[in-house]
CSV table of C-alpha atoms and ligand atoms in Angstrom, one decimal:
chain,number,residue,atom,x,y,z
H,1,MET,CA,-18.5,22.9,18.9
H,2,SER,CA,-18.0,20.4,16.0
H,3,PHE,CA,-14.9,18.8,14.8
H,4,GLN,CA,-13.8,17.9,11.4
H,5,ILE,CA,-11.2,15.5,10.1
H,6,PRO,CA,-7.8,17.1,9.3
H,7,ARG,CA,-7.3,18.1,5.7
H,8,GLY,CA,-5.8,15.3,3.6
H,9,THR,CA,-6.9,12.5,5.8
H,10,GLN,CA,-9.9,10.2,5.7
H,11,ASP,CA,-12.0,7.9,7.8
H,12,ILE,CA,-12.3,4.5,6.3
H,13,LEU,CA,-15.8,3.5,7.3
H,14,PRO,CA,-17.4,0.1,7.5
H,15,GLY,CA,-18.3,-1.1,4.0
H,16,GLU,CA,-15.1,0.6,2.8
H,17,ALA,CA,-12.8,-1.0,5.3
H,18,GLU,CA,-13.6,-4.5,4.0
H,19,LYS,CA,-12.1,-3.5,0.7
H,20,TRP,CA,-8.9,-2.5,2.5
H,21,GLN,CA,-8.8,-5.8,4.3
H,22,TYR,CA,-9.3,-7.7,1.1
H,23,ILE,CA,-6.4,-5.8,-0.6
H,24,GLU,CA,-4.2,-6.2,2.5
H,25,GLN,CA,-4.9,-10.0,2.6
H,26,MET,CA,-4.1,-10.3,-1.1
H,27,ALA,CA,-0.8,-8.4,-0.6
H,28,ARG,CA,0.1,-10.6,2.4
H,29,ASP,CA,-0.6,-13.7,0.4
H,30,ILE,CA,1.5,-12.7,-2.5
H,31,CYS,CA,4.4,-11.8,-0.1
H,32,ARG,CA,4.0,-15.2,1.5
H,33,ARG,CA,4.4,-16.9,-2.0
H,34,TYR,CA,7.4,-14.6,-2.9
H,35,ASN,CA,8.9,-15.3,0.5
H,36,TYR,CA,8.8,-11.7,1.9
H,37,GLN,CA,8.4,-11.4,5.6
H,38,GLU,CA,6.6,-8.6,7.4
H,39,ILE,CA,8.4,-6.0,9.3
H,40,ARG,CA,6.7,-3.4,11.5
H,41,THR,CA,8.6,-0.2,12.3
H,42,PRO,CA,7.5,2.8,14.3
H,43,ILE,CA,5.3,5.6,12.9
H,44,PHE,CA,7.9,8.1,13.8
H,45,GLU,CA,11.7,8.2,13.6
H,46,HIS,CA,14.5,10.6,14.3
H,47,THR,CA,14.3,13.4,11.7
H,48,GLU,CA,18.0,12.9,10.8
H,49,LEU,CA,17.2,9.5,9.3
H,50,PHE,CA,15.1,11.0,6.5
H,51,LEU,CA,17.5,13.8,5.8
H,52,ARG,CA,20.2,11.2,5.4
H,53,SER,CA,18.2,8.7,3.2
H,54,VAL,CA,15.4,10.5,1.4
H,55,GLY,CA,17.7,13.4,0.8
H,56,ASP,CA,17.7,17.0,2.0
H,57,THR,CA,17.1,18.5,-1.5
H,58,THR,CA,14.0,16.5,-2.1
H,59,ASP,CA,10.5,18.0,-1.9
H,60,ILE,CA,9.6,15.4,0.8
H,61,VAL,CA,12.3,16.7,3.1
H,62,GLN,CA,12.2,20.3,2.2
H,63,LYS,CA,8.4,20.8,2.3
H,64,GLU,CA,6.4,17.8,3.3
H,65,MET,CA,7.6,16.3,6.5
H,66,TYR,CA,5.6,16.4,9.8
H,67,THR,CA,8.5,17.3,12.1
H,68,PHE,CA,8.3,18.3,15.7
H,69,GLU,CA,10.4,18.4,18.8
H,70,ASP,CA,9.3,16.0,21.4
H,71,ARG,CA,9.4,16.8,25.2
H,72,GLY,CA,12.9,15.6,25.4
H,73,GLY,CA,14.0,18.1,22.8
H,74,ARG,CA,14.6,15.5,20.0
H,75,SER,CA,13.6,16.3,16.5
H,76,ILE,CA,11.1,13.6,15.5
H,77,THR,CA,9.3,13.1,12.1
H,78,LEU,CA,6.3,11.1,11.2
H,79,ARG,CA,7.5,8.8,8.6
H,80,PRO,CA,6.9,10.1,5.0
H,81,GLU,CA,7.9,6.7,3.5
H,82,GLY,CA,9.0,3.2,4.7
H,83,THR,CA,12.3,2.5,3.1
H,84,ALA,CA,14.4,4.6,5.5
H,85,ALA,CA,13.0,2.9,8.6
H,86,VAL,CA,13.4,-0.6,7.1
H,87,VAL,CA,17.0,0.1,6.3
H,88,ARG,CA,17.5,1.6,9.8
H,89,SER,CA,16.1,-1.5,11.3
H,90,PHE,CA,18.1,-3.8,9.0
H,91,VAL,CA,21.2,-2.1,10.2
H,92,GLU,CA,20.3,-1.8,13.9
H,93,ASN,CA,19.2,-5.4,14.1
H,94,LYS,CA,22.3,-6.6,12.1
H,95,MET,CA,20.0,-8.4,9.6
H,96,TYR,CA,23.0,-8.3,7.2
H,97,GLY,CA,24.5,-11.0,9.4
H,98,THR,CA,21.6,-13.5,9.2
H,99,PRO,CA,22.2,-16.6,7.2
H,100,ASN,CA,19.2,-16.1,4.9
H,101,GLN,CA,20.3,-13.6,2.3
H,102,PRO,CA,18.8,-11.6,0.7
H,103,VAL,CA,16.6,-10.3,3.5
H,104,LYS,CA,13.2,-9.9,1.9
H,105,LEU,CA,10.8,-7.7,3.9
H,106,TYR,CA,7.4,-6.2,3.4
H,107,TYR,CA,5.4,-3.5,5.4
H,108,MET,CA,2.0,-1.9,5.4
H,109,GLY,CA,1.0,1.2,7.2
H,110,PRO,CA,0.4,4.9,7.3
H,111,MET,CA,2.8,7.4,5.9
H,112,PHE,CA,2.6,11.2,6.3
H,113,ARG,CA,3.4,14.0,3.9
H,114,TYR,CA,2.3,17.6,4.1
H,115,GLU,CA,1.3,17.8,0.5
H,116,ARG,CA,-1.5,19.8,-1.2
H,117,PRO,CA,-4.4,17.4,-0.9
H,118,GLN,CA,-6.2,16.5,-4.1
H,119,ALA,CA,-7.6,13.3,-5.7
H,120,GLY,CA,-5.1,10.5,-5.0
H,121,ARG,CA,-2.9,12.7,-2.8
H,122,PHE,CA,-3.4,12.6,0.9
H,123,ARG,CA,-1.5,13.8,4.0
H,124,GLN,CA,-1.9,10.4,5.6
H,125,PHE,CA,-1.9,7.5,3.3
H,126,VAL,CA,-1.2,3.8,3.6
H,127,GLN,CA,1.7,2.3,1.8
H,128,PHE,CA,2.3,-1.4,1.1
H,129,GLY,CA,6.0,-1.8,0.2
H,130,VAL,CA,8.7,-4.4,-0.1
H,131,GLU,CA,12.4,-4.2,0.4
H,132,ALA,CA,14.9,-6.8,-0.7
H,133,LEU,CA,18.3,-6.2,0.9
H,134,GLY,CA,21.6,-8.0,0.2
H,135,SER,CA,21.5,-9.0,-3.4
H,136,SER,CA,22.5,-7.3,-6.6
H,137,ASP,CA,21.2,-10.0,-8.9
H,138,PRO,CA,19.1,-8.3,-11.6
H,139,ALA,CA,16.6,-11.2,-11.1
H,140,ILE,CA,15.6,-9.6,-7.8
H,141,ASP,CA,14.8,-6.4,-9.5
H,142,ALA,CA,12.5,-8.3,-11.8
H,143,GLU,CA,11.0,-10.2,-8.9
H,144,VAL,CA,10.1,-7.0,-7.0
H,145,ILE,CA,8.5,-5.5,-10.1
H,146,ALA,CA,6.7,-8.8,-10.8
H,147,LEU,CA,5.4,-8.8,-7.2
H,148,ALA,CA,3.8,-5.4,-7.6
H,149,MET,CA,2.3,-6.2,-11.0
H,150,GLU,CA,0.9,-9.5,-9.5
H,151,LEU,CA,-0.9,-7.6,-6.8
H,152,TYR,CA,-2.5,-5.2,-9.4
H,153,HIS,CA,-3.4,-8.0,-11.8
H,154,SER,CA,-4.8,-10.3,-9.1
H,155,LEU,CA,-7.2,-7.5,-8.1
H,156,GLY,CA,-8.3,-7.2,-11.7
H,157,LEU,CA,-6.5,-4.1,-12.9
H,158,LYS,CA,-5.7,-4.2,-16.6
H,159,LYS,CA,-4.9,-0.6,-17.7
H,160,LEU,CA,-1.4,-0.4,-16.3
H,161,LYS,CA,1.8,0.9,-17.7
H,162,LEU,CA,5.2,0.0,-16.2
H,163,VAL,CA,7.8,2.7,-16.8
H,164,MET,CA,11.5,2.0,-16.1
H,165,ASN,CA,14.8,3.8,-16.2
H,166,SER,CA,18.3,3.2,-15.0
H,167,LEU,CA,19.9,5.9,-12.9
H,168,GLY,CA,23.2,4.0,-13.2
H,169,ASP,CA,26.0,3.5,-10.6
H,170,ALA,CA,28.0,6.3,-9.0
H,171,PRO,CA,30.5,6.9,-11.8
H,172,SER,CA,27.7,7.0,-14.4
H,173,ARG,CA,25.7,9.5,-12.3
H,174,LYS,CA,28.8,11.6,-11.7
H,175,ALA,CA,29.2,12.0,-15.5
H,176,HIS,CA,25.5,12.7,-16.0
H,177,ARG,CA,25.5,15.2,-13.1
H,178,GLN,CA,28.2,17.3,-14.8
H,179,ALA,CA,26.3,17.2,-18.1
H,180,LEU,CA,23.2,18.4,-16.3
H,181,ILE,CA,25.1,21.3,-14.6
H,182,ASP,CA,26.5,22.3,-18.0
H,183,HIS,CA,23.1,22.1,-19.6
H,184,PHE,CA,21.2,24.2,-17.1
H,185,LYS,CA,23.9,26.5,-15.8
H,186,GLY,CA,23.6,29.3,-18.4
H,187,ARG,CA,19.8,29.7,-18.0
H,188,ILE,CA,19.3,28.6,-14.4
H,189,SER,CA,17.9,32.1,-13.6
H,190,GLU,CA,14.8,31.1,-15.6
H,191,PHE,CA,14.0,28.4,-13.1
H,192,CYS,CA,12.4,28.4,-9.7
H,193,GLU,CA,14.3,29.1,-6.6
H,194,ASP,CA,14.4,25.4,-5.6
H,195,CYS,CA,16.0,24.5,-8.9
H,196,GLN,CA,18.5,27.2,-8.6
H,197,SER,CA,19.7,25.9,-5.2
H,198,ARG,CA,19.6,22.3,-6.6
H,199,LEU,CA,21.9,23.0,-9.6
H,200,GLU,CA,25.1,22.4,-7.7
H,201,LYS,CA,23.7,20.2,-4.9
H,202,ASN,CA,21.7,17.8,-6.8
H,203,PRO,CA,21.0,18.8,-10.4
H,204,MET,CA,19.0,15.6,-11.2
H,205,ARG,CA,16.3,16.9,-8.9
H,206,ILE,CA,15.7,19.7,-11.4
H,207,LEU,CA,14.3,17.1,-13.7
H,208,ASP,CA,11.7,16.2,-11.1
H,209,CYS,CA,10.6,19.9,-10.5
H,210,LYS,CA,6.8,20.3,-10.7
H,211,LYS,CA,6.9,24.0,-11.4
H,212,ASP,CA,9.4,24.1,-14.2
H,213,ARG,CA,8.4,20.9,-15.9
H,214,ASP,CA,7.4,22.6,-19.2
H,215,HIS,CA,10.6,24.6,-19.6
H,216,GLU,CA,12.2,23.9,-22.9
H,217,LEU,CA,15.6,22.9,-21.3
H,218,MET,CA,13.8,20.0,-19.6
H,219,GLU,CA,13.0,18.5,-23.0
H,220,THR,CA,16.6,18.6,-24.2
H,221,ALA,CA,18.3,17.7,-20.9
H,222,PRO,CA,21.0,15.1,-21.2
H,223,SER,CA,19.6,11.6,-20.7
H,224,ILE,CA,21.1,9.4,-18.0
H,225,LEU,CA,21.0,6.5,-20.5
H,226,ASP,CA,23.7,8.1,-22.6
H,227,TYR,CA,26.0,8.3,-19.5
H,228,LEU,CA,25.6,4.7,-18.3
H,229,ASN,CA,28.9,2.9,-18.1
H,230,ASP,CA,29.1,-0.7,-19.4
H,231,GLU,CA,28.4,-2.3,-16.0
H,232,SER,CA,25.3,-0.2,-15.4
H,233,ARG,CA,24.0,-0.7,-19.0
H,234,LEU,CA,24.4,-4.5,-18.8
H,235,TYR,CA,22.7,-4.5,-15.5
H,236,PHE,CA,19.7,-2.6,-16.9
H,237,GLU,CA,19.6,-4.9,-19.9
H,238,LYS,CA,19.5,-8.0,-17.7
H,239,VAL,CA,16.6,-6.6,-15.7
H,240,GLN,CA,14.7,-5.9,-18.9
H,241,LEU,CA,15.5,-9.3,-20.2
H,242,TYR,CA,14.1,-10.9,-17.1
H,243,LEU,CA,10.9,-8.8,-17.3
H,244,THR,CA,10.5,-9.8,-20.9
H,245,LYS,CA,10.9,-13.5,-20.0
H,246,LEU,CA,8.2,-13.1,-17.3
H,247,GLY,CA,5.9,-11.5,-19.9
H,248,ILE,CA,5.8,-8.1,-18.1
H,249,ALA,CA,5.6,-5.3,-20.6
H,250,PHE,CA,7.4,-2.0,-19.9
H,251,GLU,CA,8.5,1.2,-21.4
H,252,VAL,CA,11.9,2.9,-20.8
H,253,ASP,CA,11.6,6.5,-20.0
H,254,PRO,CA,15.0,8.2,-19.6
H,255,ARG,CA,13.3,11.1,-17.8
H,256,LEU,CA,12.0,9.0,-14.9
H,257,VAL,CA,14.1,10.2,-11.9
H,258,ARG,CA,11.9,9.5,-8.8
H,259,GLY,CA,11.4,11.9,-6.0
H,260,LEU,CA,13.8,10.5,-3.5
H,261,ASP,CA,17.6,10.6,-3.5
H,262,TYR,CA,18.6,7.1,-2.6
H,263,TYR,CA,18.1,5.5,-6.0
H,264,ASN,CA,20.6,4.1,-8.4
H,265,HIS,CA,20.4,1.6,-11.3
H,266,THR,CA,16.8,0.4,-11.7
H,267,ALA,CA,14.0,3.0,-11.1
H,268,PHE,CA,10.4,2.3,-12.0
H,269,GLU,CA,6.9,3.4,-11.7
H,270,ILE,CA,3.6,1.8,-12.4
H,271,MET,CA,0.9,4.1,-13.8
H,272,SER,CA,-2.8,3.7,-14.3
H,273,GLU,CA,-3.9,4.3,-17.9
H,274,ALA,CA,-7.6,4.1,-17.0
H,275,GLU,CA,-9.6,6.9,-18.4
H,276,GLY,CA,-10.7,9.5,-15.9
H,277,PHE,CA,-8.2,8.3,-13.3
H,278,GLY,CA,-7.2,11.9,-12.7
H,279,ALA,CA,-4.0,13.9,-12.9
H,280,ILE,CA,-1.8,11.8,-10.6
H,281,THR,CA,-1.4,8.5,-12.4
H,282,THR,CA,1.5,6.9,-10.5
H,283,LEU,CA,0.3,4.0,-8.5
H,284,CYS,CA,3.6,2.5,-7.4
H,285,GLY,CA,7.2,3.6,-7.4
H,286,GLY,CA,10.4,2.0,-6.5
H,287,GLY,CA,13.9,1.2,-7.4
H,288,ARG,CA,17.4,0.1,-6.4
H,289,TYR,CA,19.3,1.8,-3.6
H,290,ASN,CA,22.7,0.3,-3.4
H,291,GLY,CA,24.6,2.5,-0.9
H,292,LEU,CA,21.7,3.4,1.3
H,293,VAL,CA,22.6,0.8,4.0
H,294,GLN,CA,26.1,2.2,4.2
H,295,GLU,CA,24.7,5.7,4.4
H,296,ILE,CA,22.7,4.6,7.5
H,297,GLY,CA,25.7,3.1,9.1
H,298,GLY,CA,25.7,-0.5,8.0
H,299,PRO,CA,28.0,-2.5,5.8
H,300,GLU,CA,27.9,-2.1,2.0
H,301,THR,CA,24.7,-3.8,1.0
H,302,PRO,CA,22.6,-3.5,-2.1
H,303,GLY,CA,18.9,-3.1,-1.9
H,304,ILE,CA,15.7,-2.7,-4.0
H,305,GLY,CA,12.1,-2.2,-3.2
H,306,PHE,CA,8.9,-0.4,-4.1
H,307,ALA,CA,5.9,1.1,-2.3
H,308,LEU,CA,2.4,1.7,-3.4
H,309,SER,CA,-0.6,3.3,-1.7
H,310,ILE,CA,-3.8,1.6,-1.1
H,311,GLU,CA,-5.6,4.9,-1.7
H,312,ARG,CA,-4.4,5.1,-5.3
H,313,LEU,CA,-4.9,1.4,-5.8
H,314,LEU,CA,-8.6,1.8,-4.8
H,315,ALA,CA,-8.9,4.8,-7.1
H,316,ALA,CA,-7.5,2.7,-10.0
H,317,LEU,CA,-10.0,0.0,-9.3
H,318,ALA,CA,-12.8,2.5,-9.3
H,319,ALA,CA,-11.6,4.0,-12.6
H,320,GLU,CA,-11.6,0.5,-14.2
H,321,GLY,CA,-15.0,-0.2,-12.7
H,322,ILE,CA,-13.8,-3.2,-10.7
H,323,THR,CA,-15.7,-4.2,-7.6
H,324,LEU,CA,-13.9,-6.4,-5.1
H,325,PRO,CA,-15.6,-9.6,-4.1
H,326,VAL,CA,-15.8,-8.7,-0.4
H,327,ALA,CA,-18.1,-10.9,1.6
H,328,GLN,CA,-21.3,-9.1,2.6
H,329,GLY,CA,-24.2,-10.5,4.5
H,330,ILE,CA,-24.4,-12.8,7.5
H,331,ASP,CA,-25.0,-16.5,7.8
H,332,CYS,CA,-27.9,-16.5,10.2
H,333,PHE,CA,-30.1,-14.1,12.1
H,334,ILE,CA,-31.9,-15.4,15.2
H,335,VAL,CA,-35.3,-13.9,15.6
H,336,ALA,CA,-36.6,-14.4,19.1
H,337,LEU,CA,-40.0,-13.7,20.5
H,338,GLY,CA,-40.8,-13.9,24.2
H,339,GLU,CA,-38.6,-13.4,27.1
H,340,LYS,CA,-37.4,-17.0,27.5
H,341,ALA,CA,-36.7,-17.3,23.8
H,342,LYS,CA,-34.6,-14.1,23.9
H,343,ASP,CA,-32.6,-15.5,26.8
H,344,GLU,CA,-32.0,-18.7,24.8
H,345,SER,CA,-31.0,-16.8,21.7
H,346,VAL,CA,-28.1,-15.3,23.6
H,347,ILE,CA,-26.7,-18.8,24.0
H,348,LEU,CA,-27.6,-19.9,20.5
H,349,VAL,CA,-25.9,-17.0,18.7
H,350,ASN,CA,-22.8,-17.7,20.8
H,351,LYS,CA,-22.8,-21.3,19.8
H,352,LEU,CA,-23.1,-20.6,16.1
H,353,ARG,CA,-20.4,-18.0,16.3
H,354,GLN,CA,-18.1,-20.4,18.1
H,355,SER,CA,-18.5,-22.9,15.3
H,356,GLY,CA,-17.4,-20.3,12.7
H,357,MET,CA,-20.6,-18.7,11.5
H,358,LYS,CA,-21.4,-15.0,11.1
H,359,VAL,CA,-24.5,-14.5,13.2
H,360,GLU,CA,-26.6,-11.7,14.6
H,361,ARG,CA,-29.6,-11.2,16.8
H,362,ASP,CA,-31.8,-8.3,17.8
H,363,TYR,CA,-30.6,-5.9,20.5
H,364,GLN,CA,-33.2,-3.2,20.0
H,365,ASP,CA,-36.2,-5.1,21.6
H,366,ARG,CA,-37.9,-5.1,18.2
H,367,LYS,CA,-41.1,-6.8,17.2
H,368,VAL,CA,-40.9,-9.9,15.0
H,369,LYS,CA,-41.6,-8.1,11.9
H,370,ALA,CA,-38.9,-5.5,12.6
H,371,GLN,CA,-36.5,-8.3,13.5
H,372,LEU,CA,-37.2,-10.0,10.1
H,373,LYS,CA,-36.6,-6.7,8.4
H,374,ALA,CA,-33.3,-6.3,10.2
H,375,ALA,CA,-32.3,-9.8,9.1
H,376,ASP,CA,-33.1,-8.7,5.5
H,377,ARG,CA,-31.0,-5.6,5.7
H,378,LEU,CA,-28.1,-7.7,6.9
H,379,GLU,CA,-28.6,-10.0,3.9
H,380,SER,CA,-28.8,-13.0,6.2
H,381,ALA,CA,-28.7,-16.3,4.3
H,382,TYR,CA,-30.8,-18.0,7.0
H,383,VAL,CA,-33.3,-16.8,9.6
H,384,ALA,CA,-33.9,-18.9,12.6
H,385,ILE,CA,-37.1,-18.2,14.5
H,386,LEU,CA,-37.5,-19.1,18.2
H,387,GLY,CA,-40.7,-18.4,20.2
H,388,ASP,CA,-41.5,-19.6,23.7
H,389,ASP,CA,-43.7,-22.3,22.1
H,390,GLU,CA,-40.8,-23.7,20.1
H,391,LEU,CA,-38.6,-23.4,23.1
H,392,GLU,CA,-41.1,-25.5,25.0
H,393,LYS,CA,-40.9,-28.2,22.3
H,394,GLN,CA,-37.1,-27.7,22.1
H,395,VAL,CA,-37.3,-26.9,18.4
H,396,ILE,CA,-36.4,-24.0,16.2
H,397,ALA,CA,-37.8,-22.9,12.8
H,398,ILE,CA,-35.3,-22.2,10.0
H,399,LYS,CA,-35.9,-20.3,6.8
H,400,ASN,CA,-33.5,-20.4,3.9
H,401,MET,CA,-33.9,-16.8,2.6
H,402,ALA,CA,-32.7,-17.6,-1.0
H,403,THR,CA,-35.2,-20.4,-1.6
H,404,GLY,CA,-37.9,-19.6,0.9
H,405,GLU,CA,-37.7,-23.2,2.2
H,406,GLN,CA,-38.7,-23.6,5.8
H,407,THR,CA,-37.9,-26.4,8.2
H,408,GLU,CA,-38.0,-27.1,11.9
H,409,VAL,CA,-35.1,-28.8,13.7
H,410,SER,CA,-34.5,-29.8,17.2
H,411,LEU,CA,-32.6,-27.3,19.3
H,412,HIS,CA,-30.2,-30.0,20.0
H,413,SER,CA,-29.2,-30.4,16.4
H,414,PHE,CA,-29.5,-26.7,15.5
H,415,VAL,CA,-25.8,-25.9,15.4
H,416,GLN,CA,-24.9,-28.9,13.3
H,417,TYR,CA,-27.8,-28.3,10.9
H,418,MET,CA,-26.7,-24.7,10.4
H,419,LYS,CA,-23.1,-25.6,9.9
H,420,THR,CA,-24.0,-28.1,7.2
H,421,ALA,CA,-26.4,-25.7,5.6
H,422,VAL,CA,-23.9,-22.8,5.6
H,423,GLU,CA,-21.0,-24.9,4.4
H,424,SER,CA,-23.0,-26.3,1.4
H,425,LYS,CA,-24.2,-22.8,0.4
T,501,HAM,P1,7.2,7.3,-3.5
T,501,HAM,O1,7.2,7.4,-5.0
T,501,HAM,O2,7.5,8.6,-2.8
T,501,HAM,O3,8.3,6.2,-3.1
T,501,HAM,O4,5.9,6.7,-3.1
T,501,HAM,C1,5.4,5.4,-3.5
T,501,HAM,C2,3.9,5.4,-3.7
T,501,HAM,O5,3.3,5.9,-2.5
T,501,HAM,C3,3.4,6.3,-4.8
T,501,HAM,O6,3.6,5.7,-6.1
T,501,HAM,C4,2.0,6.5,-4.4
T,501,HAM,O7,1.2,5.3,-4.7
T,501,HAM,C5,2.0,6.5,-2.9
T,501,HAM,N1,2.0,7.9,-2.4
T,501,HAM,C6,3.0,8.8,-2.3
T,501,HAM,N2,2.5,9.9,-1.8
T,501,HAM,C7,1.2,9.8,-1.6
T,501,HAM,C8,0.2,10.7,-1.2
T,501,HAM,N3,0.4,11.9,-0.8
T,501,HAM,N4,-1.1,10.2,-1.2
T,501,HAM,C9,-1.4,8.9,-1.6
T,501,HAM,N5,-0.4,8.1,-2.0
T,501,HAM,C10,0.8,8.5,-2.1
T,501,HAM,C11,8.5,5.8,-1.8
T,501,HAM,O8,7.9,6.1,-0.9
T,501,HAM,C12,9.7,4.8,-1.7
T,501,HAM,N6,9.9,4.5,-0.3
T,501,HAM,C13,9.4,3.6,-2.5
T,501,HAM,C14,10.5,2.6,-2.4
T,501,HAM,C15,10.5,1.5,-1.6
T,501,HAM,N7,11.6,2.6,-3.1
T,501,HAM,C16,12.4,1.6,-2.8
T,501,HAM,N8,11.7,0.9,-1.8
C-alpha cells in the first residue's frame, strides 16, 4: 500500500523550506519595526465563530469549510482564515482594555479551505496577516497597506498592483444594498442559485460570484462609491491621501467587494502583474471591519487588517524570476581517517557548532575521497582533515575550498582559527 498527500496540500521539502523561513523572518522583522506583536490562536475554532464573522452567505462558509463534529458533539471548523480567531481572542482576553491602543497583532500559520485546487489555490495554505484593533484613524489603514507592500518590495517584487475600494459605513451600505436589489431583481432568474438566494440576504455577494461574473448586469451594477455618505467618502479620501504621501500607487476599483462579509470602509487587494503568473492574481487581501468585534461579543471597536499567503508570494517571486538569498552551504566539513581521528572529530564538530559554525562530518564510514566529495556536495567553505598522524602531532590540516589554500594549525587553536576564518569570509 502506498500513500499520497491529500489533494490541495503540499510538502515543503528541505531546500524549499529555507525560502519559507527567509520570508517568515522578513515578515517578523517588518512587524517588529511597525510594532505589531505576534498572536498564536488554535488551528480550529467553534464553527459558529466563522458563521458569525466570515458570513453565512459567503463561499467560504457555504462551500469551503472543513467542519466536523468532535467526540463531545461540538461543531468544530479548521480555520479558513485568521481574522475571526484574532477578534475572538481580542474579546476573550479583553485586549480592548489594555492601555496600549490600538492593539496591533500579526499571525502566521496554516488555513484550510475546501476549494478546487489549482495553481495558487490550495486546501491548506499559510497566511501571514496583521490586524490593528481599536483605531479608526485612516492613517492606520495606510499603515497596514504599507506594511504589506513593504514585505513584497523587500523581497524584490516589482510587478504589483494595489487595488482599493470603499465599502462605506452601515448607512451607505444600506442605500447601496437597496440599489443592488432593484438592479438585479427583475432578472435574478438568469443568475445561479447562489445568487438568487443572496439577492435578499446579501446582494453585494452577487458581485463576487465566480459563475455569473460575465453577466451584463454585473457591468452596470450600481457602484458603492455613488452611495457613500460624506463621512465614508472623506474617510476613503484620507486613506488615499496618506497612501499618496507614502508614495504607494493604487487604483480604485468600485467593483472590489472581497469574499468575506465583515468588511466596511477600506477594502483592498494586492495583485501580481507578472507575466505568466496564472489566473489567480490576488496576492493579498484585506480591509476594515468596524463592527466585527461587537458581532463577536466585545465592545464597539474598529479594526483593519490583511492576510496574504506565502504560497502565492512564492509564486509571484518565481514569476518575476527572483531568487531569495537563502544561505546554502556549510562552514566546515571535518574529514577524519582512522579510528582515533574519527573519535576526535565527534568532539571537534561539536566544539565548532557550539561556537556558532555550521559544521558536518561523515556518518557513512566513507573513504577519504568520498568524504571530500560529500564536503563538496554540501558546498563546504572549509575542509579540515584529521588523520591519526595529525592527531599524534596534535595538528589538523585545513583547506580553504574557494582559494585552494592549505594550512596546518594546532588542534588547540583549531576552533579559534576556524572562527576567525569563517567570520572574515
Ligand atoms: P482572503 O482574501 O480570503 O482574506 O485571503 C487572503 C489571502 O489569502 C489571499 O489574498 C491569498 O493570498 C490567500 N489565500 C486565500 N485562499 C487561498 C488558497 N486557497 N490558497 C492559497 N492562498 C490563498 C482573508 O483571509 C482575510 N482574513 C484577510 C483579512 C485580514 N482581512 C482583514 N484582516
